[in-house]
mmCIF file of C-alpha atoms and ligand atoms in Angstrom:
data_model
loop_
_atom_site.group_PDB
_atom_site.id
_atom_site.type_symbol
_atom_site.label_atom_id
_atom_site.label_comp_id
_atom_site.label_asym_id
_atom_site.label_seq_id
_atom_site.Cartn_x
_atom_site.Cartn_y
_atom_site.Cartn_z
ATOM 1 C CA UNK A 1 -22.674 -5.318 12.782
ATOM 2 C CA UNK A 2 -20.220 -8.268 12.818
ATOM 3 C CA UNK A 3 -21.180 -11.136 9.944
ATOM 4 C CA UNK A 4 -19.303 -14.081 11.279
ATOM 5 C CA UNK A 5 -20.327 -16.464 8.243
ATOM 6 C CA UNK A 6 -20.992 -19.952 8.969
ATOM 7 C CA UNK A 7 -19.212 -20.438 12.055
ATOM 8 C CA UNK A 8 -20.659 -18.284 14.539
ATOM 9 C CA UNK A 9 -18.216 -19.310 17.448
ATOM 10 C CA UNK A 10 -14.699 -17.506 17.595
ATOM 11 C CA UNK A 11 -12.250 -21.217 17.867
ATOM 12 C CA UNK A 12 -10.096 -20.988 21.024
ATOM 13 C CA UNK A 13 -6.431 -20.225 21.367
ATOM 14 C CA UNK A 14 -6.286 -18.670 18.286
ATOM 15 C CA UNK A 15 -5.526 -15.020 17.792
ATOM 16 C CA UNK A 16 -8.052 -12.664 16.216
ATOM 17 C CA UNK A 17 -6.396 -10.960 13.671
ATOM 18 C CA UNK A 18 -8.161 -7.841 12.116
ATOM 19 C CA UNK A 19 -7.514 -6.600 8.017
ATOM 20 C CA UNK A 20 -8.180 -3.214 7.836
ATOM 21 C CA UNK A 21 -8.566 -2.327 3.863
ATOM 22 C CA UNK A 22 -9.045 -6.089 2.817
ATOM 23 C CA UNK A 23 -11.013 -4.446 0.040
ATOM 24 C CA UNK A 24 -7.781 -2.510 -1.267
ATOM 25 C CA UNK A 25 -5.570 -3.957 -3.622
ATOM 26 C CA UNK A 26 -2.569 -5.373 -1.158
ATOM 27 C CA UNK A 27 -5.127 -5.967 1.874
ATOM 28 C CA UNK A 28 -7.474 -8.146 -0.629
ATOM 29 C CA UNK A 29 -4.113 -9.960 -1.506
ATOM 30 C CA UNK A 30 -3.166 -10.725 1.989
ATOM 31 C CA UNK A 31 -6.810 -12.474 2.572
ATOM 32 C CA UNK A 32 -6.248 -15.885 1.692
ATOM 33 C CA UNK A 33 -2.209 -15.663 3.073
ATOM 34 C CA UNK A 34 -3.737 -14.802 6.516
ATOM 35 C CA UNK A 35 -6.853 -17.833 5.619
ATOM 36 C CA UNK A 36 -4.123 -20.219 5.888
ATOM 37 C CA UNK A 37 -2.630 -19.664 8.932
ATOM 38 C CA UNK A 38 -4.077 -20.654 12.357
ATOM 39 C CA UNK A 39 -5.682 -17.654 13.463
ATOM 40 C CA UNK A 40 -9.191 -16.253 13.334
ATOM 41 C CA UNK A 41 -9.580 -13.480 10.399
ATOM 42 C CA UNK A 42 -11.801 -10.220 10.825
ATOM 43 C CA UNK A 43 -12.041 -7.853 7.781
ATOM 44 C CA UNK A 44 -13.070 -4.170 8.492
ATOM 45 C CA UNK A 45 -15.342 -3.366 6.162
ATOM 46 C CA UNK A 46 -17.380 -0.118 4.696
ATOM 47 C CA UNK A 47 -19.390 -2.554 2.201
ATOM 48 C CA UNK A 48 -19.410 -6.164 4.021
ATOM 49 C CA UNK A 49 -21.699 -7.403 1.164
ATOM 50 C CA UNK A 50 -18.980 -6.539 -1.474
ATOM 51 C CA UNK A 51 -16.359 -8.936 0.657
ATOM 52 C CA UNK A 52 -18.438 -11.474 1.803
ATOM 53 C CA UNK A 53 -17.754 -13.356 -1.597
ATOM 54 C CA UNK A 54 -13.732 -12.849 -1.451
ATOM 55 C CA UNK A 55 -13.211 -14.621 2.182
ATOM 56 C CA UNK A 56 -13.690 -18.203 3.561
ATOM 57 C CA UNK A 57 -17.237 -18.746 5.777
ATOM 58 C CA UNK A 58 -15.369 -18.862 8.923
ATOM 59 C CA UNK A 59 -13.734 -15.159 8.246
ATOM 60 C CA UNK A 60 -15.741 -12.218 10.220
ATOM 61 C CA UNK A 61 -16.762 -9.575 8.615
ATOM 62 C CA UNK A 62 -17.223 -6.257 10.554
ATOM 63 C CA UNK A 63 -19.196 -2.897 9.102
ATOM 64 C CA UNK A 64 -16.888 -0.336 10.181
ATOM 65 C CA UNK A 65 -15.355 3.308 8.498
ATOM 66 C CA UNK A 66 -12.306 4.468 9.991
ATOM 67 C CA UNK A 67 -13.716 7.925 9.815
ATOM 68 C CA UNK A 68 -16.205 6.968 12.046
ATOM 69 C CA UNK A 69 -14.878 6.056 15.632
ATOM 70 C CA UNK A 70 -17.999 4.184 16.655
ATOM 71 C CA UNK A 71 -17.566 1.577 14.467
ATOM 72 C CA UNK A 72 -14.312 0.564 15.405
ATOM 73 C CA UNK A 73 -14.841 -0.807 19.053
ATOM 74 C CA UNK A 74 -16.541 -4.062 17.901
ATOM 75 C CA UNK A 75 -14.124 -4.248 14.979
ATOM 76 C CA UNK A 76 -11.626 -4.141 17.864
ATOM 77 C CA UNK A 77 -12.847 -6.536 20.355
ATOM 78 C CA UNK A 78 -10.487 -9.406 21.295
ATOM 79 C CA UNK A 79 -7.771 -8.478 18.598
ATOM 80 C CA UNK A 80 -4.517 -9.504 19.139
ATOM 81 C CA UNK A 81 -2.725 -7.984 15.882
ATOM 82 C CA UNK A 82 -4.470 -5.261 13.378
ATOM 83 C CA UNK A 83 -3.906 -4.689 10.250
ATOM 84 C CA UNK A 84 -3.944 -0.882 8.381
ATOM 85 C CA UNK A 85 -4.244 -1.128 4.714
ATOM 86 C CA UNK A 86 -5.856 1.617 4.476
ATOM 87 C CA UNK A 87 -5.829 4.729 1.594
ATOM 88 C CA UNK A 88 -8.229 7.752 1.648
ATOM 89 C CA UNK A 89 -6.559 9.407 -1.079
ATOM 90 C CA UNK A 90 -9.243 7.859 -3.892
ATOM 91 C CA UNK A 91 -12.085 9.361 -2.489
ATOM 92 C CA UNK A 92 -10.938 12.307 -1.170
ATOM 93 C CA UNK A 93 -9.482 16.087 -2.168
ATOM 94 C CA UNK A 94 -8.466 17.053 1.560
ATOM 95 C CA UNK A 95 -6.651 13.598 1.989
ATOM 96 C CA UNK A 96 -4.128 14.389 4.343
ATOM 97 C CA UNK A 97 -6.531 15.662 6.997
ATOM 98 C CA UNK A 98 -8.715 12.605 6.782
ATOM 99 C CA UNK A 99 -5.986 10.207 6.515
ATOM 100 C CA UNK A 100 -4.406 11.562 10.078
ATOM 101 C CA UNK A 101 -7.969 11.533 11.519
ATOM 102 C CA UNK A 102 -8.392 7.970 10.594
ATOM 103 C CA UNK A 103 -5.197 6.903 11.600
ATOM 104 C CA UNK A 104 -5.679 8.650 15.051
ATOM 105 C CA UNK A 105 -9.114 6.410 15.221
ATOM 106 C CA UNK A 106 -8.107 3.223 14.450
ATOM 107 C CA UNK A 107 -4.960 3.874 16.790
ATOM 108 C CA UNK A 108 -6.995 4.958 19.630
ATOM 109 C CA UNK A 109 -9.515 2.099 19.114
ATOM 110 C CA UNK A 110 -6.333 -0.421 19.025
ATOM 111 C CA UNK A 111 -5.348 1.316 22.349
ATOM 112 C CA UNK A 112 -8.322 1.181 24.384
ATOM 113 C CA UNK A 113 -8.674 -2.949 22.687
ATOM 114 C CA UNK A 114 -5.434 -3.356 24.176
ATOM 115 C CA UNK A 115 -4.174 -5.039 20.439
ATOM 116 C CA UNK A 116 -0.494 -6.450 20.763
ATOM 117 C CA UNK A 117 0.254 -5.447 17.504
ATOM 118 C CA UNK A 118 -0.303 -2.606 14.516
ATOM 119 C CA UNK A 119 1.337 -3.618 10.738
ATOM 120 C CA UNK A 120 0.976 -0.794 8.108
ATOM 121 C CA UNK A 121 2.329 -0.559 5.059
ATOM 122 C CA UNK A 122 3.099 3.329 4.161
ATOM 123 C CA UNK A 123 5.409 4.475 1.423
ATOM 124 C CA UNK A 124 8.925 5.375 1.336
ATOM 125 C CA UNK A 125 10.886 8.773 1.055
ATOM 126 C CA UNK A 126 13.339 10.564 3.031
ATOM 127 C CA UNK A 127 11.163 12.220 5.795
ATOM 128 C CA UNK A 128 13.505 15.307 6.306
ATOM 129 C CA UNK A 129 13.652 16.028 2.727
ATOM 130 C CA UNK A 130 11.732 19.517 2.903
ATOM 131 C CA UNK A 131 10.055 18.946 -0.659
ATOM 132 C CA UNK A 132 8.599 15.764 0.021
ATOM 133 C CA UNK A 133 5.004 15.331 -1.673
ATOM 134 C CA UNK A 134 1.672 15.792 0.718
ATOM 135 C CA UNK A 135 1.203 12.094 -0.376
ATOM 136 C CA UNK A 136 4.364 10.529 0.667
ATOM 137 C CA UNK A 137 4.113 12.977 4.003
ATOM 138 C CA UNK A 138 0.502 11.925 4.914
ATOM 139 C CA UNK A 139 2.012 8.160 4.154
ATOM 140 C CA UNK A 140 4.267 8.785 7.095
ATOM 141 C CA UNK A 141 2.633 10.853 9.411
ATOM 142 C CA UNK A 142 0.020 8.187 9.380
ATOM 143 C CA UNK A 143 2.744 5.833 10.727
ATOM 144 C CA UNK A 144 3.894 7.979 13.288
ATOM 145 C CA UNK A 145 0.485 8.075 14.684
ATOM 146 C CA UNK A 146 -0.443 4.733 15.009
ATOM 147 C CA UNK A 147 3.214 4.885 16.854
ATOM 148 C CA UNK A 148 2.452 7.115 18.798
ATOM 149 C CA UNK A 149 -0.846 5.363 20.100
ATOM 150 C CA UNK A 150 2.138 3.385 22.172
ATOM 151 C CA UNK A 151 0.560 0.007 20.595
ATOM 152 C CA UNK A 152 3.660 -1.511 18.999
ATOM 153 C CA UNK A 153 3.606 -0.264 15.463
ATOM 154 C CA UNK A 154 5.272 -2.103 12.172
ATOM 155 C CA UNK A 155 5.688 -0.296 9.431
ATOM 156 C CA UNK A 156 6.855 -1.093 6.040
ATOM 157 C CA UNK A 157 8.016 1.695 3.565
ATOM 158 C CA UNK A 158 7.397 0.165 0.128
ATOM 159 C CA UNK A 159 7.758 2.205 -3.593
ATOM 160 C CA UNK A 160 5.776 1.115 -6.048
ATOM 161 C CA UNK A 161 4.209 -2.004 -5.410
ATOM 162 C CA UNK A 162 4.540 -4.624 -8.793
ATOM 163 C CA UNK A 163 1.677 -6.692 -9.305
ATOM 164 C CA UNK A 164 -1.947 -6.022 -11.760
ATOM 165 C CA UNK A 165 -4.225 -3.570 -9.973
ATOM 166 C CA UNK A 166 -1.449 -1.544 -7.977
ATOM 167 C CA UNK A 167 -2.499 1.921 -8.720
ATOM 168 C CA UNK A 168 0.965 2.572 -9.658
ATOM 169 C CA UNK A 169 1.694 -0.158 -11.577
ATOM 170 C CA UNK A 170 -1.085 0.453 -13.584
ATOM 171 C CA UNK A 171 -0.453 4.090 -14.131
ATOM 172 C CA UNK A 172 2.782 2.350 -15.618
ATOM 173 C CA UNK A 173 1.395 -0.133 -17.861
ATOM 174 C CA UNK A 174 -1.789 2.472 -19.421
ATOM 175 C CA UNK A 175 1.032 5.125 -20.140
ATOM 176 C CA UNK A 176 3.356 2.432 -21.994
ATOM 177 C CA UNK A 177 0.494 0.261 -23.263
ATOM 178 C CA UNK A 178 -1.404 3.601 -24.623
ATOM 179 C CA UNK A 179 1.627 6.057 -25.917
ATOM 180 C CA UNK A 180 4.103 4.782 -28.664
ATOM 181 C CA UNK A 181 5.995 8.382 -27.858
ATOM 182 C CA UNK A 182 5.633 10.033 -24.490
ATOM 183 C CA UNK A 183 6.827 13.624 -23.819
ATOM 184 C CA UNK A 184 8.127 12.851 -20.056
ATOM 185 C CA UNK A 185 8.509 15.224 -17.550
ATOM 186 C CA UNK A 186 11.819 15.582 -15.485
ATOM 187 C CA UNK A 187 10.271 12.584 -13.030
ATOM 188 C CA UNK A 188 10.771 10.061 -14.639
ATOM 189 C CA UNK A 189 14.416 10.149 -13.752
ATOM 190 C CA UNK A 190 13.552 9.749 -10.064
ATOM 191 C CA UNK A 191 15.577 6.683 -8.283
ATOM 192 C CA UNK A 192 12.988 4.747 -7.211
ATOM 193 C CA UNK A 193 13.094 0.768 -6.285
ATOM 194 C CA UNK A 194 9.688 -0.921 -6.823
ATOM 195 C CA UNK A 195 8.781 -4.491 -5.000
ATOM 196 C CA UNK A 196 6.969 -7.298 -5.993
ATOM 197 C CA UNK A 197 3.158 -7.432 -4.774
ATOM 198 C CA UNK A 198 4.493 -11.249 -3.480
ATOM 199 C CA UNK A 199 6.889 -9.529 -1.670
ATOM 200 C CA UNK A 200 5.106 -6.836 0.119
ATOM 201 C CA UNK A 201 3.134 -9.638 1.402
ATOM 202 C CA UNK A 202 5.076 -11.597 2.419
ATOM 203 C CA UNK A 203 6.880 -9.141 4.996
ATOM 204 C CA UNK A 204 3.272 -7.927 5.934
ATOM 205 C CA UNK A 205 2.720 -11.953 6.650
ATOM 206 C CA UNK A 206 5.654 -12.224 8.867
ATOM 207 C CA UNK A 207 6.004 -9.303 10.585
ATOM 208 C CA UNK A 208 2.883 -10.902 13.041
ATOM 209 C CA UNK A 209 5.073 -13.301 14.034
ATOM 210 C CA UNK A 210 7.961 -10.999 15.319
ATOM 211 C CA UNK A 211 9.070 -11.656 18.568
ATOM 212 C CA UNK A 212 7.262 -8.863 20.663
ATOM 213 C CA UNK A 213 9.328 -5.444 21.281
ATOM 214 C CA UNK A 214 9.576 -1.561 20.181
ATOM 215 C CA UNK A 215 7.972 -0.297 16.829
ATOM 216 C CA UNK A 216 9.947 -0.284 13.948
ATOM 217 C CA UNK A 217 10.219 0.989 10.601
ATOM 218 C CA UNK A 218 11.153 -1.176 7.894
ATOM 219 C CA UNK A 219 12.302 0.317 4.383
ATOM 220 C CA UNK A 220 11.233 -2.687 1.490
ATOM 221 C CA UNK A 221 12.369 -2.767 -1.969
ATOM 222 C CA UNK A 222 13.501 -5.126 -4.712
ATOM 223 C CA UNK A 223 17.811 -5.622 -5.416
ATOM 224 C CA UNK A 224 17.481 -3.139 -8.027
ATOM 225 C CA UNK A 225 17.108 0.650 -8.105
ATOM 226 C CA UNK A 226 15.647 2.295 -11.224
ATOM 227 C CA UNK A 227 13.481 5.288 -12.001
ATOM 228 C CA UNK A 228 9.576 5.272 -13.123
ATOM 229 C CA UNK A 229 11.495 5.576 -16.894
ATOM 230 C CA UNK A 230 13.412 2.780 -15.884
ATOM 231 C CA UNK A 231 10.254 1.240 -15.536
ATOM 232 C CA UNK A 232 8.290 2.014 -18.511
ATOM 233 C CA UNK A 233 11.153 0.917 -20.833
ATOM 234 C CA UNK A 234 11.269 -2.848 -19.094
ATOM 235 C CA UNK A 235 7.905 -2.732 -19.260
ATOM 236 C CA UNK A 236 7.655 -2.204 -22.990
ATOM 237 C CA UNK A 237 10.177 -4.421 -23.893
ATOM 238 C CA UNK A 238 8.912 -7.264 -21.998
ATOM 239 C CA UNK A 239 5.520 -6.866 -23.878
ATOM 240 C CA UNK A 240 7.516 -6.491 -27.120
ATOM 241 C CA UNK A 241 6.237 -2.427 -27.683
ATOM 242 C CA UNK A 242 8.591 -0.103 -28.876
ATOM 243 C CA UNK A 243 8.737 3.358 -26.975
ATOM 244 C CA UNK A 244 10.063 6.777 -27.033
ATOM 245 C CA UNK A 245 10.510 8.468 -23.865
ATOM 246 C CA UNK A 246 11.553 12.297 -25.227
ATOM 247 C CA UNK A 247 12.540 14.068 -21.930
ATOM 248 C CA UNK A 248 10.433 17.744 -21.624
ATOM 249 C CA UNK A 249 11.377 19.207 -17.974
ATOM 250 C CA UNK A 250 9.070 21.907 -18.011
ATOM 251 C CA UNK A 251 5.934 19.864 -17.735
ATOM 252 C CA UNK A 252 4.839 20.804 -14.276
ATOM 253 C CA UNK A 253 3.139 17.853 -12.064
ATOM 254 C CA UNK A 254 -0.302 19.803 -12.278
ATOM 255 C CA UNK A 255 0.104 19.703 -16.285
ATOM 256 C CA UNK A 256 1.850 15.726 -16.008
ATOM 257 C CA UNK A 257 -1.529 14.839 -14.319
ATOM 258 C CA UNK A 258 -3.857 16.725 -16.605
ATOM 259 C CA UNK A 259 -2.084 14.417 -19.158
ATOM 260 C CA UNK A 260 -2.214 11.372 -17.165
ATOM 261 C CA UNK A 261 -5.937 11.831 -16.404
ATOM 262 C CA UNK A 262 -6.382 11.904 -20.275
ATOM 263 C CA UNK A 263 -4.325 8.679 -21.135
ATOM 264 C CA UNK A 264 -5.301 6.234 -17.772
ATOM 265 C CA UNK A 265 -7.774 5.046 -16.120
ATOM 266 C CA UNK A 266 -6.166 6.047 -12.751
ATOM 267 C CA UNK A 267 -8.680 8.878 -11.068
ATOM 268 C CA UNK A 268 -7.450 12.568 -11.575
ATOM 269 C CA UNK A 269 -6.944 13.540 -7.841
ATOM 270 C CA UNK A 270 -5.748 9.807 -7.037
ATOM 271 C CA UNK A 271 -3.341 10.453 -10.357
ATOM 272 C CA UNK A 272 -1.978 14.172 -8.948
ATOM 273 C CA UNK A 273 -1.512 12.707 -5.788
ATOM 274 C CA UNK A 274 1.084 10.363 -6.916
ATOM 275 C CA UNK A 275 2.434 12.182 -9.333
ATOM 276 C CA UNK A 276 3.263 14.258 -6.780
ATOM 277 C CA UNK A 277 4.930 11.743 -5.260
ATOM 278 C CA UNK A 278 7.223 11.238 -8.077
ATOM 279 C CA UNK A 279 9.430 13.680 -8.009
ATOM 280 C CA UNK A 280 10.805 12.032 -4.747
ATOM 281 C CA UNK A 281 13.412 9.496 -5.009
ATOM 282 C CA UNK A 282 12.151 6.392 -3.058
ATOM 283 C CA UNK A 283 14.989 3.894 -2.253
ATOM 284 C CA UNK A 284 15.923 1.787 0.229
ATOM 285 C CA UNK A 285 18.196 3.744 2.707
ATOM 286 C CA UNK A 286 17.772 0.984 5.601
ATOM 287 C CA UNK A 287 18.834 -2.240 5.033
ATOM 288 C CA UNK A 288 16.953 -3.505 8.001
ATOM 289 C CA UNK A 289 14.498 -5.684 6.836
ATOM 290 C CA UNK A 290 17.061 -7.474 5.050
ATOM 291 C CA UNK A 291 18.701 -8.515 8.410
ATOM 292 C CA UNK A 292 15.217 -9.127 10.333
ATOM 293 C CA UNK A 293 13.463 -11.371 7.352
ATOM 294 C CA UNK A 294 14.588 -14.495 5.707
ATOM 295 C CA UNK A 295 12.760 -12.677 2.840
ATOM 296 C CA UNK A 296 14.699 -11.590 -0.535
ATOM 297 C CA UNK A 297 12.714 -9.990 -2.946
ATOM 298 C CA UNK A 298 12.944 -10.875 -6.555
ATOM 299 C CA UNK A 299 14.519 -8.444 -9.127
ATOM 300 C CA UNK A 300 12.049 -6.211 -11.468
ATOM 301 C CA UNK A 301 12.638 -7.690 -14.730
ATOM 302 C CA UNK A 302 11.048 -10.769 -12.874
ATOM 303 C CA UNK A 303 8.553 -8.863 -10.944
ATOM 304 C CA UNK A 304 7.242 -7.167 -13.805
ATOM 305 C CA UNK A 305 7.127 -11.077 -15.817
ATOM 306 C CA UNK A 306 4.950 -12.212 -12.867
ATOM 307 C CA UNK A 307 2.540 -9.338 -13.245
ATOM 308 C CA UNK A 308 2.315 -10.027 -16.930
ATOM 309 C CA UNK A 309 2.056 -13.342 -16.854
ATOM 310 C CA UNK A 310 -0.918 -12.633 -14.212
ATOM 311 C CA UNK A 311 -3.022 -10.729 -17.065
ATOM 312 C CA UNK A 312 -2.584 -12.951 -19.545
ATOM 313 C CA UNK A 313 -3.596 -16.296 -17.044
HETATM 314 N N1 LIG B 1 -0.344 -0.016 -4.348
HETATM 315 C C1 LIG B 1 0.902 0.482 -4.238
HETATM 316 O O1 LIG B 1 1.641 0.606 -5.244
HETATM 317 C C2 LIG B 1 1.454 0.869 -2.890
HETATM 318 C C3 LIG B 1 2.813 1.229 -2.827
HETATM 319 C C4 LIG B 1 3.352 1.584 -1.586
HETATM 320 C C5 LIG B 1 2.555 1.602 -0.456
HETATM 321 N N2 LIG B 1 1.234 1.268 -0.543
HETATM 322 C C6 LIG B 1 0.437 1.361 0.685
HETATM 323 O O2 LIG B 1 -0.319 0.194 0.915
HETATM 324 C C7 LIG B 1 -1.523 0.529 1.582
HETATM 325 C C8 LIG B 1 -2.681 -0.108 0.843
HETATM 326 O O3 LIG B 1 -2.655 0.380 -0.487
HETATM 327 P P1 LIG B 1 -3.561 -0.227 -1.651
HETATM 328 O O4 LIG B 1 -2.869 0.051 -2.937
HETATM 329 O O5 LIG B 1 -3.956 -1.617 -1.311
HETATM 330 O O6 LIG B 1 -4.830 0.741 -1.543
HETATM 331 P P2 LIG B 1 -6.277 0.578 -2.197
HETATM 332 O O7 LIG B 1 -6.322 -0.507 -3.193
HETATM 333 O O8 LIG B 1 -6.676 1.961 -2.625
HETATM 334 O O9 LIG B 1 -7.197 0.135 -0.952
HETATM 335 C C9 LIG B 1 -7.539 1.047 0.037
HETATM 336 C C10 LIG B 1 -8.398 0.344 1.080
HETATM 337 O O10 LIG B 1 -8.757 1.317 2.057
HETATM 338 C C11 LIG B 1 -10.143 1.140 2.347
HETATM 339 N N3 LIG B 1 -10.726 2.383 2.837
HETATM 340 C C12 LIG B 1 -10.726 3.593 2.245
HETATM 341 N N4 LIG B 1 -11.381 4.470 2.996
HETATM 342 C C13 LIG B 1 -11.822 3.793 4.088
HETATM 343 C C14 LIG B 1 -12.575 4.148 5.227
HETATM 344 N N5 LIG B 1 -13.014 5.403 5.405
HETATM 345 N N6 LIG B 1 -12.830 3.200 6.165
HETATM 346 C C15 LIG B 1 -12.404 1.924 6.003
HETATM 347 N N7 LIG B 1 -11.679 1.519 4.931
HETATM 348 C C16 LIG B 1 -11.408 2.451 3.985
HETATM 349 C C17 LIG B 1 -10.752 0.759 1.020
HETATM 350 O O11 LIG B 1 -12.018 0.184 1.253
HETATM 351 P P3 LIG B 1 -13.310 0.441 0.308
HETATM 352 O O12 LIG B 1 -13.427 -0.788 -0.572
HETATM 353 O O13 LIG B 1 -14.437 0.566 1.255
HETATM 354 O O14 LIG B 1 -13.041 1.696 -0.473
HETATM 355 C C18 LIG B 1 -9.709 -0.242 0.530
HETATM 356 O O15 LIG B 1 -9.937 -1.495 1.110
HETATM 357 C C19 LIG B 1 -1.597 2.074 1.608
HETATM 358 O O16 LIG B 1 -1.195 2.528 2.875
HETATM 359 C C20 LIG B 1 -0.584 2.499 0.569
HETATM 360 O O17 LIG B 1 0.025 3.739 0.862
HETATM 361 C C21 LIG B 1 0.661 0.896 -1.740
#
């Protein structure tokens, strides 16, 4: 079922671009970026009611699940560049296997649609590291199908995204908002370099307008590499809290997420899941994107300001 709004008739000459996840946190972001440019926007959607009230009239709304194939041809029709915001983990204990399934539909759907053009934004991680975590593995696997659908693929490799209602932010702000002393587990000495939500979007926003060629993967992170302890500590001190971080390194990630179901609102499997994830260092490695975009992403002292200053508006 496609809800075009208002204006029933698809305006000429202008590409169709599809938002896959425009629910989500960094897809519902990217909404009124993609409203302002001269193209014709077509959200995927499991509940269309639910975003019917977050886009313009003029934006198409489609009823589609990634998990179910059907659904995905109309979605499909006449798109010139689609984008994949899309995260099973929350909903699901066997994430992996659903997240390649959908992946393979939506890229197989973009293939028979003939789309120019697949952006995704996955997470980074060193890919041959042999301990990486099932989450930041399914993050890239899923890129390397939609690659491998031979519809050119970008995809941006991002830590944690910056910005009120990231999951990971979050997780950041309940820990250091709720506990004056935390017993930390060896992870929070992991390198990691976090981005802006502004940021992120802004590279998803531009990367439709790359000249056309191979897929590519682009690694995306703020000037400044710090670890999720690096984190908490700006954190607190930019909200004036004072914090003890007492390092404990045998608190396993299955115990770190029993304790991190207790203390945020972050949902236990979505919470193990990343946690996982933490032990990995995620940093930049390719300066690519650097050298591609005009784009320079602020520091995290300024990040994290702008996220603050976006709860207290
Ligand atoms: N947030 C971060 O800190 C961060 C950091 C690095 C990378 N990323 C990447 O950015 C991407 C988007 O993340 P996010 O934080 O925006 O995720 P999110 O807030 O959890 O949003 C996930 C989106 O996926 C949709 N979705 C889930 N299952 C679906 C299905 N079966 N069919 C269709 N849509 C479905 C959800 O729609 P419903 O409303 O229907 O559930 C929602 O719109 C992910 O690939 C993630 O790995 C995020």
């Amino acid at each position: 079922m496609m809800s075009p709004g208002a204006n029933s008739r698809e305006p000429e000459n202008v590409p169709v671009i599809l938002l896959a996840g425009a629910s989500g946190y960094v897809g519902g972001r990217l909404i009124s970026l993609l409203e302002n440019q001269p193209l014709l926007l077509r959200c995927l959607a499991r509940n269309p009611d639910k975003l019917r009230p977050l886009v313009q009239e003029a934006a198409q709304i489609v009823r589609g699940d990634v998990l179910d194939p059907a659904s995905l041809i109309e979605a499909m029709r006449g798109v010139d560049t689609a984008y994949y915001l899309v995260h099973l983990m929350s909903g699901s204990k066997d994430f992996e296997k659903e997240d390649r399934q959908a992946a393979r539909n939506f890229a197989e759907a973009a293939k028979r649609a003939r789309v120019r053009r697949l952006i995704y934004l996955g997470g980074l991680g060193d890919s041959s590291d042999m301990r990486l975590s099932p989450h930041l593995r399914s993050r890239h696997e899923v890129g390397q199908i939609l690659r491998e659908s031979g519809v050119e693929t970008i995809e941006f490799r991002a830590s944690l995204v910056i910005g009120t209602g990231s999951l990971s932010f979050d997780l950041v702000k309940s820990l250091t908002d709720r506990l004056p002393v935390m017993l930390c587990p060896r992870w929070l000495t992991t390198p990691t370099q976090p981005i802006a939500v502004d940021d992120v979007l802004a590279y998803l926003l531009a990367a439709k307008d790359l000249p056309p060629g191979e897929s590519r993967i682009f690694e995306i992170g703020s000037p400044d590499v710090t670890t999720y302890g690096g984190m908490i500590r700006e954190y607190a001190r930019q909200k004036g809290l004072r914090r003890w971080l007492i390092s404990v390194p045998v608190l396993t990630p299955y115990l770190s997420s029993l304790w991190l179901a207790l203390v945020t609102p972050a949902a236990f499997e979505v919470g193990r899941h990343l946690i996982e994830g933490l032990k990995n260092p995620t940093v930049v490695r390719d300066r690519t994107a650097l050298e591609v975009f005009s784009i320079r992403p602020i520091g995290i002292q300024e990040a994290i300001q702008k996220a603050l200053a976006c709860v207290n508006e």
